[in-house]
PDB file of C-alpha atoms in Angstrom:
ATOM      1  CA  UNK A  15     -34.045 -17.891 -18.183  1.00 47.00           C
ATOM      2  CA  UNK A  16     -32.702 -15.497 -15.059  1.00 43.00           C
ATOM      3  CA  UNK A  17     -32.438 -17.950 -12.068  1.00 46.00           C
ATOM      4  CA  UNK A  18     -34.234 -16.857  -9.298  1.00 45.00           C
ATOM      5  CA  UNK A  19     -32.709 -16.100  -5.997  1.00 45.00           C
ATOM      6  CA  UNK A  20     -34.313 -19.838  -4.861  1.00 43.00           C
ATOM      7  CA  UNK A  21     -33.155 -21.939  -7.492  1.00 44.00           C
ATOM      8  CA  UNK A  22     -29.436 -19.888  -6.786  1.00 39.00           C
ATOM      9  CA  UNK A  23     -29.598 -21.077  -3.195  1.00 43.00           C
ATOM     10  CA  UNK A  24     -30.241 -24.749  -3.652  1.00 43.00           C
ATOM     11  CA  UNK A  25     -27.483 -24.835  -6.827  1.00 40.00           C
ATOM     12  CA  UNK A  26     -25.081 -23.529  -3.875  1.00 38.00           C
ATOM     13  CA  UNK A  27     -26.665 -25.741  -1.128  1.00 43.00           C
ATOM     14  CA  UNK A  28     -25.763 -28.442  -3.302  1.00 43.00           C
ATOM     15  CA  UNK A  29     -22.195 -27.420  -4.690  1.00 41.00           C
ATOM     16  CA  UNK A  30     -21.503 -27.361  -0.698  1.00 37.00           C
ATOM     17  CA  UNK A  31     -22.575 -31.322  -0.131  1.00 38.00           C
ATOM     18  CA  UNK A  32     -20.866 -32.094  -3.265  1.00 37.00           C
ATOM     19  CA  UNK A  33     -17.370 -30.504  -1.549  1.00 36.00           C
ATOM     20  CA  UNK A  34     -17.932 -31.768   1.955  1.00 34.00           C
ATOM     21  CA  UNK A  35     -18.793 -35.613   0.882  1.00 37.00           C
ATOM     22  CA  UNK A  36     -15.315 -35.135  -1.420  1.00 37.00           C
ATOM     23  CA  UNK A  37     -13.288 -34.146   1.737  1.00 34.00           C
ATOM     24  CA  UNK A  38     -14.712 -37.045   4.038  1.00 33.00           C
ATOM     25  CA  UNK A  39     -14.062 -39.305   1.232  1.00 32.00           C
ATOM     26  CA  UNK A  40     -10.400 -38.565   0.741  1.00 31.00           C
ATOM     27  CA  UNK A  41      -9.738 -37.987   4.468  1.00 34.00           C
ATOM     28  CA  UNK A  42     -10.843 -41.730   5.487  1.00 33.00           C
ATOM     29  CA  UNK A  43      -7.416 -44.765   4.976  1.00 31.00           C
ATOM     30  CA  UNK A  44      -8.342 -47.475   2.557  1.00 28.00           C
ATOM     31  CA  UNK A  45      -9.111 -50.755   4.871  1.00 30.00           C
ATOM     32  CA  UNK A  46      -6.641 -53.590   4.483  1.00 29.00           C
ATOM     33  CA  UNK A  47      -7.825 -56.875   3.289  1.00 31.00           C
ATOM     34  CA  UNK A  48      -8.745 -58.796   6.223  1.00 33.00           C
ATOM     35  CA  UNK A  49      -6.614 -62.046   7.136  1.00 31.00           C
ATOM     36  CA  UNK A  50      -7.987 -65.153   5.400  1.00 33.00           C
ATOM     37  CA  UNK A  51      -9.729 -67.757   8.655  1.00 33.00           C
ATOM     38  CA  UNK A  52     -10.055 -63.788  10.169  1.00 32.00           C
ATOM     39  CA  UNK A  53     -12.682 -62.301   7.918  1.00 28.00           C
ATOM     40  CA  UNK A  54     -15.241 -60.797   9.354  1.00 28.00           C
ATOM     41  CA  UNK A  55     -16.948 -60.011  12.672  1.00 27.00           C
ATOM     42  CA  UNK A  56     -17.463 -62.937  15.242  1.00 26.00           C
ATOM     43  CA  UNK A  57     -20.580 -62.275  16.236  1.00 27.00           C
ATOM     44  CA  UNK A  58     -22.387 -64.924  19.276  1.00 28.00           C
ATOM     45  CA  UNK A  59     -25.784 -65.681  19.762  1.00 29.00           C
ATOM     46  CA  UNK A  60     -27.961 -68.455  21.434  1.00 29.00           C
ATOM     47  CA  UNK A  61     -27.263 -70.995  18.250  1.00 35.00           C
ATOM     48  CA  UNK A  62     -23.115 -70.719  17.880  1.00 43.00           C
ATOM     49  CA  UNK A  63     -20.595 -68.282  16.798  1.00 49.00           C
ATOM     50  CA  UNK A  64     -20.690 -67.334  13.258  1.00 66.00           C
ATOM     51  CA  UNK A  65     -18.511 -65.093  10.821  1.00 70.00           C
ATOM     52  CA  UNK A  66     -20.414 -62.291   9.231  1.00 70.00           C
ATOM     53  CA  UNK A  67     -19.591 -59.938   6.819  1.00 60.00           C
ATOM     54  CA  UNK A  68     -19.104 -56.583   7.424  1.00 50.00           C
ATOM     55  CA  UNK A  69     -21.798 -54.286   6.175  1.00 44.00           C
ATOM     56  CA  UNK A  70     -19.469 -51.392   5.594  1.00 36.00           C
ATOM     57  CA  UNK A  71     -17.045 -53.326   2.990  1.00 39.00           C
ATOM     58  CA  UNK A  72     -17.858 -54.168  -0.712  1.00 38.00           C
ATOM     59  CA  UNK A  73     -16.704 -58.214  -0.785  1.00 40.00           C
ATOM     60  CA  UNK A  74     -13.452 -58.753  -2.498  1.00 38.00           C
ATOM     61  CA  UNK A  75     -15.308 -60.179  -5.728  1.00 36.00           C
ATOM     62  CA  UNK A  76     -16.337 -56.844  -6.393  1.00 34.00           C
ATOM     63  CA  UNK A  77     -12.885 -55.951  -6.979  1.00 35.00           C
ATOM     64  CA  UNK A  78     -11.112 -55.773  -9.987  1.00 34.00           C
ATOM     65  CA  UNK A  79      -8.283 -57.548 -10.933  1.00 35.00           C
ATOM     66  CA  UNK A  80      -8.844 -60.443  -9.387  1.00 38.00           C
ATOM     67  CA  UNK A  81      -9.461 -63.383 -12.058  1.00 39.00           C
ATOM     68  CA  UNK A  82     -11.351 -65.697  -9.912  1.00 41.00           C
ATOM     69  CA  UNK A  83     -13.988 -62.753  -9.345  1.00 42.00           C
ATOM     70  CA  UNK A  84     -14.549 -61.638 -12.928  1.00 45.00           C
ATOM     71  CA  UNK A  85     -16.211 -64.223 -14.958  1.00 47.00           C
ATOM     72  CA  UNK A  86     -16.687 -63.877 -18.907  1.00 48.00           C
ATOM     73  CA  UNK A  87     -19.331 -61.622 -20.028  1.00 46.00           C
ATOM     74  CA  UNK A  88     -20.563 -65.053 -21.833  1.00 46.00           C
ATOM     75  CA  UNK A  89     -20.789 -66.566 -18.802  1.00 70.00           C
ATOM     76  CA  UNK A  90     -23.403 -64.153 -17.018  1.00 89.00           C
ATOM     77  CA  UNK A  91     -25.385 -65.457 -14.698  1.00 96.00           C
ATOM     78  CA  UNK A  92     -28.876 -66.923 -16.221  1.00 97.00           C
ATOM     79  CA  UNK A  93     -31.312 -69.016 -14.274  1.00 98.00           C
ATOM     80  CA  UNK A  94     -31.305 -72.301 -14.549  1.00 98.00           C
ATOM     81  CA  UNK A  95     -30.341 -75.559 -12.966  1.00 98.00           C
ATOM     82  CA  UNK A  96     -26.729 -75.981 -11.233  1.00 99.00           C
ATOM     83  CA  UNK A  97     -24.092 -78.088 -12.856  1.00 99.00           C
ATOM     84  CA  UNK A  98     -21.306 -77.892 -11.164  1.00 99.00           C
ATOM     85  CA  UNK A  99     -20.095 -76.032  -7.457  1.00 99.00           C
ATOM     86  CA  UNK A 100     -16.328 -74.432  -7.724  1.00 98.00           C
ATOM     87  CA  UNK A 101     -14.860 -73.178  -4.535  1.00 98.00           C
ATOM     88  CA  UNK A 102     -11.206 -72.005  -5.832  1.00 98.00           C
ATOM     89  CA  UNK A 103     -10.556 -71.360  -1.900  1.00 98.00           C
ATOM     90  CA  UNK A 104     -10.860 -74.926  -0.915  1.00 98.00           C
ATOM     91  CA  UNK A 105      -9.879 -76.176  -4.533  1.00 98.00           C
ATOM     92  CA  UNK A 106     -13.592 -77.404  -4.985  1.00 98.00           C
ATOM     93  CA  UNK A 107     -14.857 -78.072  -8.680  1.00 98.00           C
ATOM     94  CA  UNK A 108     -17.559 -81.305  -8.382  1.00 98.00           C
ATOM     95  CA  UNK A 109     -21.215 -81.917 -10.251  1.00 99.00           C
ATOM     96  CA  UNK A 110     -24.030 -81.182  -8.030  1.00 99.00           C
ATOM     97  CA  UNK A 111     -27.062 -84.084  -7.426  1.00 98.00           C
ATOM     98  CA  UNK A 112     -30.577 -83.616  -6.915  1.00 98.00           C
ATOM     99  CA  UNK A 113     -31.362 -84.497  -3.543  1.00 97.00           C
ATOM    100  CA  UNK A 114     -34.744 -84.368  -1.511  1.00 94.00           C
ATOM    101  CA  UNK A 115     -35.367 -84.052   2.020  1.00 91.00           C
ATOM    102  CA  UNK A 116     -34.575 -86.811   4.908  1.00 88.00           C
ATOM    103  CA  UNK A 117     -37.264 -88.449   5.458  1.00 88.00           C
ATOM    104  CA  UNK A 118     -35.883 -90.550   8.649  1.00 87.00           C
ATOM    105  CA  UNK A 119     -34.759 -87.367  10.320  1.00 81.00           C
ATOM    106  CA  UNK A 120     -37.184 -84.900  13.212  1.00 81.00           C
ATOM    107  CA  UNK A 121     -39.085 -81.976  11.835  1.00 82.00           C
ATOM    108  CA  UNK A 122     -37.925 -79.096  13.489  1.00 77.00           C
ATOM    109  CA  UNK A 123     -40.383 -76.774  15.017  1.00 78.00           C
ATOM    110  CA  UNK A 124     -42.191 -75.282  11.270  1.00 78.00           C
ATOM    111  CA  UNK A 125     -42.151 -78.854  10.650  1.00 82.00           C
ATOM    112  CA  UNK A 126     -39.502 -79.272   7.973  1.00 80.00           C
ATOM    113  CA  UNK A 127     -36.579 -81.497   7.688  1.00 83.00           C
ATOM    114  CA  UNK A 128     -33.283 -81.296   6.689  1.00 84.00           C
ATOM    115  CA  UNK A 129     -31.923 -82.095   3.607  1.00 89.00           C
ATOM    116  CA  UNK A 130     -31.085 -85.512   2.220  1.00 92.00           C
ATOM    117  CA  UNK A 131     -27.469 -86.122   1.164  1.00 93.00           C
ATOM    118  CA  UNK A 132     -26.272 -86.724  -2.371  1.00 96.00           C
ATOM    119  CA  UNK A 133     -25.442 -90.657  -2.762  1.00 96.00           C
ATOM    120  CA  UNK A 134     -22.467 -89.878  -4.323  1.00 98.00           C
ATOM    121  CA  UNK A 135     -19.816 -88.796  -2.120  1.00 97.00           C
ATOM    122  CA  UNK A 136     -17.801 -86.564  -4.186  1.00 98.00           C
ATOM    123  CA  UNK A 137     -20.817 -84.539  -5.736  1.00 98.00           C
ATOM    124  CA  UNK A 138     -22.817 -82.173  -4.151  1.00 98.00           C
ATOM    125  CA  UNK A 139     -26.311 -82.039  -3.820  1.00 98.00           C
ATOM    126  CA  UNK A 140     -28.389 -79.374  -4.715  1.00 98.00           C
ATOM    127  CA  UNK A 141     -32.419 -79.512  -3.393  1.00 97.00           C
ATOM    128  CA  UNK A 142     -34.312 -79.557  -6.737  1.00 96.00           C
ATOM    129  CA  UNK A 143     -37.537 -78.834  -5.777  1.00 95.00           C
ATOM    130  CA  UNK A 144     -36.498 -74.959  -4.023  1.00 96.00           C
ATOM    131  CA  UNK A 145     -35.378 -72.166  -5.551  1.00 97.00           C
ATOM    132  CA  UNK A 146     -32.624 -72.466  -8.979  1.00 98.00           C
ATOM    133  CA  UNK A 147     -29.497 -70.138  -8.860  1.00 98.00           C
ATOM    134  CA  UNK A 148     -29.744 -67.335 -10.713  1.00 98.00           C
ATOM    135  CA  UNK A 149     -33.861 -66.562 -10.271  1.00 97.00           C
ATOM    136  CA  UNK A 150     -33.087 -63.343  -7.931  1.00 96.00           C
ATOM    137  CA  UNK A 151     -35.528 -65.089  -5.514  1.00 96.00           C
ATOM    138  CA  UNK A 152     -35.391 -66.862  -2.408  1.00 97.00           C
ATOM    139  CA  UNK A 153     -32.367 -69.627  -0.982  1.00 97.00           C
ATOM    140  CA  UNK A 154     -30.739 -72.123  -3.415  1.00 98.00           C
ATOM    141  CA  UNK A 155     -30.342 -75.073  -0.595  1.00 97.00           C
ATOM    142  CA  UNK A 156     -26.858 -77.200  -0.847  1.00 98.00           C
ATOM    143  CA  UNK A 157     -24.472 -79.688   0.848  1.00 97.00           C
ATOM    144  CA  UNK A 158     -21.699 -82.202   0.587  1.00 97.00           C
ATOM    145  CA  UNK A 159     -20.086 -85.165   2.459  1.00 97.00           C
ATOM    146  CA  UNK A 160     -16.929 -85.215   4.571  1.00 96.00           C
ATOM    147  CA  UNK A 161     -15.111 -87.853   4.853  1.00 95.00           C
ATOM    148  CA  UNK A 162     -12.678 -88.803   7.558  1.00 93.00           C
ATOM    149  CA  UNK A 163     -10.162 -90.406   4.743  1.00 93.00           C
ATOM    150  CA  UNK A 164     -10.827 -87.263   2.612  1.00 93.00           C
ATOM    151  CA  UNK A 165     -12.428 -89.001  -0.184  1.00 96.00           C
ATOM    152  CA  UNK A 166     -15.555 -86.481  -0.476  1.00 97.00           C
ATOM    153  CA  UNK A 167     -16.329 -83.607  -1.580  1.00 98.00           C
ATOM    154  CA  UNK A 168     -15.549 -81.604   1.407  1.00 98.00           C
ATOM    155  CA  UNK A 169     -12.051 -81.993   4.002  1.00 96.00           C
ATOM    156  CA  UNK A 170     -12.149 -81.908   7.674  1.00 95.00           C
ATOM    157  CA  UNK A 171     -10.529 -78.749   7.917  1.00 96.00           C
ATOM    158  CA  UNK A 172     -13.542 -77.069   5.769  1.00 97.00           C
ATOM    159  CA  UNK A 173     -14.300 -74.911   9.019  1.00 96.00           C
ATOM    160  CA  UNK A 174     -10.683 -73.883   9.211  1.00 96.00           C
ATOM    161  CA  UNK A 175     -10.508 -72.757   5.105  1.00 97.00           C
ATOM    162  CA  UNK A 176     -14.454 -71.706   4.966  1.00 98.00           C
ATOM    163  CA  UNK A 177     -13.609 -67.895   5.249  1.00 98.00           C
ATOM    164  CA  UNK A 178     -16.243 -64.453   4.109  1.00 98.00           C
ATOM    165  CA  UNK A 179     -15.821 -62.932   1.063  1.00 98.00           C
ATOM    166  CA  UNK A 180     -14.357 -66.352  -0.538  1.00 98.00           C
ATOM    167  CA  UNK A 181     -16.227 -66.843  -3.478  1.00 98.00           C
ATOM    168  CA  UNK A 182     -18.597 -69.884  -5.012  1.00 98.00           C
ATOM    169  CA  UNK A 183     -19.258 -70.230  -8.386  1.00 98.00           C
ATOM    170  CA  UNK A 184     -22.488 -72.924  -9.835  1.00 98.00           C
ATOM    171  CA  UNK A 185     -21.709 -73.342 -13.290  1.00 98.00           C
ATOM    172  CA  UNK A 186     -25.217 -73.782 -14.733  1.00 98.00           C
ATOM    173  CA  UNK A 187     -26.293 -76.260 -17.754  1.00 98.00           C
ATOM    174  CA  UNK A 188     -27.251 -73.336 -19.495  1.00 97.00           C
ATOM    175  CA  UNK A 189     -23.591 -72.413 -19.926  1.00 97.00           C
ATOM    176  CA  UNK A 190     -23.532 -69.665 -17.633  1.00 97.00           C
ATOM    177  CA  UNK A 191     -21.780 -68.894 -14.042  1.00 97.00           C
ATOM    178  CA  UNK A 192     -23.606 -67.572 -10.999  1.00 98.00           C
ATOM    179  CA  UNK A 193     -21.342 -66.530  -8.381  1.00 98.00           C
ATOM    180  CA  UNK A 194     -21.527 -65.845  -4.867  1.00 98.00           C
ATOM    181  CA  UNK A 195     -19.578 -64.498  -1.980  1.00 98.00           C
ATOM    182  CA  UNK A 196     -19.533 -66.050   1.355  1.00 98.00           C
ATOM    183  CA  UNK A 197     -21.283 -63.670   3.388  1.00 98.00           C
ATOM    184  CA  UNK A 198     -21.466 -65.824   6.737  1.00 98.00           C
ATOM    185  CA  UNK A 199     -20.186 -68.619   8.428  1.00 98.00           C
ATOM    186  CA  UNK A 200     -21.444 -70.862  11.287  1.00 97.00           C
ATOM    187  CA  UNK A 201     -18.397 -73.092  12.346  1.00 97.00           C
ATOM    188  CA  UNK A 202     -18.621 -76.861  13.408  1.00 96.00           C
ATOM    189  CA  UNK A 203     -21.704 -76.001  15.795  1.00 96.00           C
ATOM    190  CA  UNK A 204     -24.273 -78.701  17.173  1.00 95.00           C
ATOM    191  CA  UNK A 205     -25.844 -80.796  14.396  1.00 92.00           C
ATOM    192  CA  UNK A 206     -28.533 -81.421  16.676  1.00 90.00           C
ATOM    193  CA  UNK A 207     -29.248 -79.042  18.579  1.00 92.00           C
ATOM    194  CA  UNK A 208     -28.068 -75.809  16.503  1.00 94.00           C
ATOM    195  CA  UNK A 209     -28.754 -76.900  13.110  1.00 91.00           C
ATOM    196  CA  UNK A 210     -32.585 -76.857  13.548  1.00 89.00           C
ATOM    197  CA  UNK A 211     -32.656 -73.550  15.476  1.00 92.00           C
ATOM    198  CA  UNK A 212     -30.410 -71.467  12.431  1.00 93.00           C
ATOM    199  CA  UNK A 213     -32.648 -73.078   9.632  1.00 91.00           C
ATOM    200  CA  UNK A 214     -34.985 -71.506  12.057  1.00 90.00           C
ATOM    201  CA  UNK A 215     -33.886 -68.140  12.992  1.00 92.00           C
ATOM    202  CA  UNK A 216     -32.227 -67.073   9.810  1.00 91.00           C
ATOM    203  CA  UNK A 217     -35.067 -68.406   7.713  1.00 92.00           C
ATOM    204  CA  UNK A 218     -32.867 -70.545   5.565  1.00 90.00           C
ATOM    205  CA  UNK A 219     -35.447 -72.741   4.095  1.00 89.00           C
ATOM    206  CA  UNK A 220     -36.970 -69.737   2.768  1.00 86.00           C
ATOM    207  CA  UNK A 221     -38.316 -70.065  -0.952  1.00 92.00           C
ATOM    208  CA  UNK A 222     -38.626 -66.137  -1.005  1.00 93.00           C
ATOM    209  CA  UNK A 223     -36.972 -63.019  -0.473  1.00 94.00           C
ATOM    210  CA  UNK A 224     -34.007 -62.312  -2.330  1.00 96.00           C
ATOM    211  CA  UNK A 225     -31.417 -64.555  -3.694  1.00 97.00           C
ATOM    212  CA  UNK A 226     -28.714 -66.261  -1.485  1.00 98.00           C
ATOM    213  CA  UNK A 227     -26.573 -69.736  -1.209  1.00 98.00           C
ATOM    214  CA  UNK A 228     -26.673 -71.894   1.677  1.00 98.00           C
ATOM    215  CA  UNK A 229     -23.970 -74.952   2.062  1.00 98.00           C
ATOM    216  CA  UNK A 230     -23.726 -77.371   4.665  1.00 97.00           C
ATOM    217  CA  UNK A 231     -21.258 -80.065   5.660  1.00 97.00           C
ATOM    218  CA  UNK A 232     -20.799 -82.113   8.518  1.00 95.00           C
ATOM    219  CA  UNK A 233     -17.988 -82.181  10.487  1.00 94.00           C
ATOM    220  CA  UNK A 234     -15.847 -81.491  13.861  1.00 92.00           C
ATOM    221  CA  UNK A 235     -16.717 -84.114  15.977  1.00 88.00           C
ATOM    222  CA  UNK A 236     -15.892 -87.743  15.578  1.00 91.00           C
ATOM    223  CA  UNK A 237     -18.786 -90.251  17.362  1.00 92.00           C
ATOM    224  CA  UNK A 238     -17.433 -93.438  17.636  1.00 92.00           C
ATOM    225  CA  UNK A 239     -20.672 -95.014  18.797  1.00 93.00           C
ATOM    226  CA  UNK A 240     -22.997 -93.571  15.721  1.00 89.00           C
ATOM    227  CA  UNK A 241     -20.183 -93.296  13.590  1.00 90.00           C
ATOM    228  CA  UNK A 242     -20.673 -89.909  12.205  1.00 90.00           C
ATOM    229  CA  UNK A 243     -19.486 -86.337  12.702  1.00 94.00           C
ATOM    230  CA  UNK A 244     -21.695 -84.727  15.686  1.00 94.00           C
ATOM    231  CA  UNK A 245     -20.892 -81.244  14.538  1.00 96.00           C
ATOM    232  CA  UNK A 246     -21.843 -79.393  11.132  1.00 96.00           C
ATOM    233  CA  UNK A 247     -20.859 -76.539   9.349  1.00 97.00           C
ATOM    234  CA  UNK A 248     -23.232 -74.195   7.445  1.00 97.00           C
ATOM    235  CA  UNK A 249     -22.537 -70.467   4.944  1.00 98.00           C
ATOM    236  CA  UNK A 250     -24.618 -68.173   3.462  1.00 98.00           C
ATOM    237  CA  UNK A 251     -23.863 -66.462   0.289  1.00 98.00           C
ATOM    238  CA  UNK A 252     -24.823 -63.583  -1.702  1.00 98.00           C
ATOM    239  CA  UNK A 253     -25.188 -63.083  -5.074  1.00 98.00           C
ATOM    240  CA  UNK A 254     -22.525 -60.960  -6.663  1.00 95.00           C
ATOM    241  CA  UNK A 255     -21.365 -59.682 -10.423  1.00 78.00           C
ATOM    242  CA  UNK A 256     -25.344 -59.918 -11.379  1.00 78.00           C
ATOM    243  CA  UNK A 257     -26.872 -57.592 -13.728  1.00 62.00           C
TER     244      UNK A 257
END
């Protein structure tokens, strides 16, 4: 069939996008990796400084060649219930616990409470009745214990090593791996004060919307009098090497 002098200009129209998009391509420098602690924009609002990652960057897991970042095609993510949490940055590998919500603390202003901890200090605990990893849907809730003699789950120096684009993997009992990359970071901010307004704000308790990771552990702070950390430290992650 004889193209007609339409169907000509829109096969040239688009051979000229195709060369254009080709130049800007090759014409931008690669970005370097950005320092680890450093990742990240620090962006500040009226609940404490967090680490975000930026929107313009794939994360590093997406990356080949790194082994930590390319699970097993077994080991696709299915959904299920979480086994175990591995952080390779902060040499994390523990069984999660079913925990609930603390009863004995304030309902913030929707009325919900924080999460309970796990009773055992070197697991973490994973809230069994929100979301399970691997769904696509809504915010798997978890946390861990720090210990001032380092005998939990979690260091003090988590907000120092916490860095975007690290990765999480929740080895499910299913026998599969759903990973995540640290998208952003709220560092040692006010347990009491801040805590309740980011659950808040960024909707963390959500059971909906798509799939993300949130992990909290105390920390910062020392109080002699209550003998417990005034300060805690909370991430989001997103879902990555899905599909």
């Amino acid at each position: 069939m004889t193209p007609t002098p339409r169907s000509v200009t829109a096969l040239v129209a688009a051979a000229l996008v195709l060369v254009v998009a080709a130049w800007v391509f090759l014409a931008q420098p690669f970005q370097p990796e950005p320092a680890q602690g450093g990742t990240g924009a620090r962006v500040a609002g009226t609940t404490g400084a967090a680490d975000v990652a930026p929107a313009d960057r794939a994360p590093p897991s997406s990356r080949a060649g790194s082994p930590s970042s390319t699970p097993s095609r077994a080991s696709t993510c299915r959904a299920g219930e979480p086994a175990r949490l591995v952080i390779p940055a902060l040499g994390v590998d523990a069984p999660f616990e079913r925990i609930g919500l603390d009863q004995t603390a304030e309902p913030d202003t929707e009325g919900r409470r924080p999460l309970g901890n796990p009773k055992d200090r070197t697991r973490a605990g994973w809230y069994a009745d929100g979301p399970r990893p691997g769904t696509g849907t809504g915010t798997v809730l978890t946390n861990g214990h720090t210990y001032r003699d380092n005998s939990a789950i979690f260091k003090e120096d988590f907000a120092e090593r916490i860095a975007v684009g690290q990765l999480i993997h929740v080895r499910q009992r299913n026998g599969s791996t759903c990973s995540y990359s640290v998208s952003r970071v709220w560092r040692e901010v006010d347990a009491a004060r801040d805590y309740p307004r980011i659950v808040v704000s960024e909707h963390l308790y959500d059971f909906e919307g798509p799939e993300r990771l949130f992990l909290t552990t105390c920390g910062g702070s020392w109080n002699s009098v209550t003998q417990n950390y005034d300060d805690i430290s909370l991430l989001v992650a997103t879902p990555v090497r899905r599909g």
